[in-house]
Every structure is written in structure tokens, then in C-alpha cells.
């Protein structure tokens, strides 16, 4: 299939472009590079030994999308482009609703006009809020607790409404848990702007000496060691899950929702120990106050994706950490060195 990947130069987008190309598909990328780097796409082309057509611009631009759909016979769209920092979303809700909701609506309308019916949407486990129990299944109550999570939930609901109104529309909603790690080559990986919000890139920057120590947000949660428990999933497993979802569900219109996680809960301290062991670098840390909005535990029931898509995560925690370290140690300043 010929797939438009919005945000295809980003962390998950670039890894998914590789998974799609390696599965025999062709991709076109649209990205405004507001939270990504052109170098990532150059490296995707090197790894896959192919060229990837690129349109630089805002995915919320109807004119740009119409141009892409007129110049390419697109079979489906994977929509990664958007803003994704929970804390920033609280400070700048209008930015998040414009970038995540309004842009997605423009994309859906332009797809319908162009006769492109399959949309895979990058959603997040954050839509579950603070779950009543774990593991979390797709039929659990949803209830986001911040503008970022609410923007994801609203787009999910827009897609489900469109699937009711337009019988040809194929709404594939993928709820990511915690993507980490990097492509085995070490050539592409997570390259956050500024101070990393997320645990793994922060630990990686401590290991490589860019940060002096990790602050562990809370040591008094009702978990096995008092620190937060999450479902970390290798970004390459996540990427392959996108290819599988497209291949399995293309031509089967309706609304489909899947958790993409491993089903295993890993604590912050587990992650610190694994990183220190694999990188052979000290990871100094201090346990500080809880981060507002954090939940104690969040991990997936991965059964629905396994049953319907025939997909499951296969890479281990050590694979996640080793690949993260290979990327970070080979690119201490991310793509900026290029
Ligand atoms: C993981 C654990 C923290 C940083 C968020 C979004 C989610 C998705 C992934 C976009 C928690 C602890 C973290 C640090 C720490 N993003 N931590 N010190 O919060 O589970 O999920 O990112 O799609 O939508 O909600 O991920 O990596 O920020 O935190 O102790 O410097 O690590 O308290 O327990 P989170 P995270």
C-alpha cells in the first residue's frame, strides 16, 4: 500500500516508516519539523535504501493535503503529527486543540474528499486517566485528566462519529502505552527538544553525561517498590503494530480500537537498574515529590491486538534499553550534530 505518514520525521513516525517500507509498502511524509529533524528522514532513506517523498508543512493545511492527495495515490494515512507534552498542554490548551483536534478534522475532511478511507490514529493510554485496575482493556472507562489527553480522546470520538456517518471510513485507533528504545542500527531514535519530559530519554542523557542525575517523581506509590509502574514498549514493536493494523484492517471500514503495549508493568527503579546494567554507566538519582497528574500504575491488556491483528510485542526490556543506549551513545546530541 501507498501510505501517507503525518509526522513521519518524528520519533515514532520515522520508526514506522522503516517498518512499513520493510513490510513492502511505500510511504510519503508530511512534517513541519516543529518537533522533529529532517536528518531523521535522511537516515530512514539510508537504512531502507530508498527515497521518501517529503512535504514540509502543517498537516492542518487543507491546500497542502489536497496537493499530496492529488500527487499521490494514497491508500491509507497514519497520523502521528501533533503536540504531545502533558505539562505544556496545561499551559497552552489552545495550541493543543489546534494542533491535535482541528488539524485532525481537516485531515479527515480532506481524506473524505479525496476518497481516501483508512486512517490510523496515534492515540495514547493517557485517555484512560487513572485506571480503576490494571491491566487496562480497551473497554475500560476513558477520562483524560489534561488537555493533551482530552485532545486525543476528542479525535478518537470524531473518528468514531465519522465511521457512523460515512460507511466507507475506516477508523483505526491505536492507544500507545510508553514507547521507548530505538532502531537496532543506532541511526535513529528519540531526540526530545530541551529537557526530556519522559523517563527513558532522561535516563539516557544521564548515562551519556548530559544530565547529572535523575529525579524520580515519587517513591511512595502503592507499587512493588514505591515508584511509578508503566508499560514500556519497544518503538520497533509499536511500529510493526501499525503495519499489521493497516494490513489486517484495510478495506474493513468501521471503528477499531487497540492497546499497543506489552502487558508487563515496569517500575522506574526497574528501568534505572536495567539501564545501569546494560550501559555499564552509573545512573545517579534522587527520589523527589510526585509529579502532578501521574498515576501509580498503567499497563495494558494486549490481548485484543493479539487476537484481531495477530500482533504482539516481542522485544524485551533489555532490547529496549540496549537500543536506547546505542542511539544515545552514538548520537549524544541527537540529530543536531548532523
Ligand atoms: C514514566 C514514569 C514518572 C520522568 C507520558 C504521557 C503519555 C505518553 C508517554 C505521549 C512515571 C517517572 C518520568 C522523570 C520520573 N506521551 N518519571 N522522572 O507519564 O507514563 O506518559 O509519556 O504520547 O501520553 O502521559 O511517561 O516517561 O513521563 O513517566 O520519575 O524525569 O517515570 O513519574 O512514573 P508517562 P513518562
GROMACS .gro file of N, CA and C in nm, residues 1-5 20-21 24-28 50 74-75:
model
   45
    1UNK      N    1   0.084  -0.119   0.000
    1UNK     CA    2   0.000   0.000   0.000
    1UNK      C    3   0.088   0.125   0.000
    2UNK      N    4   0.028   0.235  -0.049
    2UNK     CA    5   0.098   0.364  -0.052
    2UNK      C    6   0.042   0.446   0.064
    3UNK      N    7   0.126   0.477   0.163
    3UNK     CA    8   0.080   0.533   0.290
    3UNK      C    9   0.133   0.674   0.312
    4UNK      N   10   0.043   0.767   0.347
    4UNK     CA   11   0.086   0.900   0.390
    4UNK      C   12   0.111   0.893   0.540
    5UNK      N   13   0.232   0.932   0.584
    5UNK     CA   14   0.267   0.931   0.726
    5UNK      C   15   0.281   1.076   0.771
   20UNK      N   16   0.707   0.006   0.769
   20UNK     CA   17   0.619  -0.001   0.651
   20UNK      C   18   0.698  -0.038   0.526
   21UNK      N   19   0.812   0.028   0.507
   21UNK     CA   20   0.895   0.001   0.388
   21UNK      C   21   0.945  -0.144   0.392
   24UNK      N   22   0.710  -0.390   0.274
   24UNK     CA   23   0.678  -0.387   0.130
   24UNK      C   24   0.589  -0.273   0.086
   25UNK      N   25   0.560  -0.180   0.177
   25UNK     CA   26   0.476  -0.065   0.142
   25UNK      C   27   0.564   0.052   0.098
   26UNK      N   28   0.498   0.156   0.042
   26UNK     CA   29   0.572   0.279   0.009
   26UNK      C   30   0.511   0.392   0.091
   27UNK      N   31   0.594   0.490   0.126
   27UNK     CA   32   0.546   0.597   0.215
   27UNK      C   33   0.574   0.734   0.155
   28UNK      N   34   0.488   0.828   0.195
   28UNK     CA   35   0.506   0.970   0.169
   28UNK      C   36   0.495   1.038   0.305
   50UNK      N   37   1.613   0.366   0.003
   50UNK     CA   38   1.507   0.413  -0.086
   50UNK      C   39   1.486   0.562  -0.061
   74UNK      N   40  -0.287   0.767  -0.258
   74UNK     CA   41  -0.271   0.722  -0.120
   74UNK      C   42  -0.378   0.620  -0.083
   75UNK      N   43  -0.336   0.505  -0.027
   75UNK     CA   44  -0.430   0.401   0.017
   75UNK      C   45  -0.474   0.421   0.162
   0.00000   0.00000   0.00000
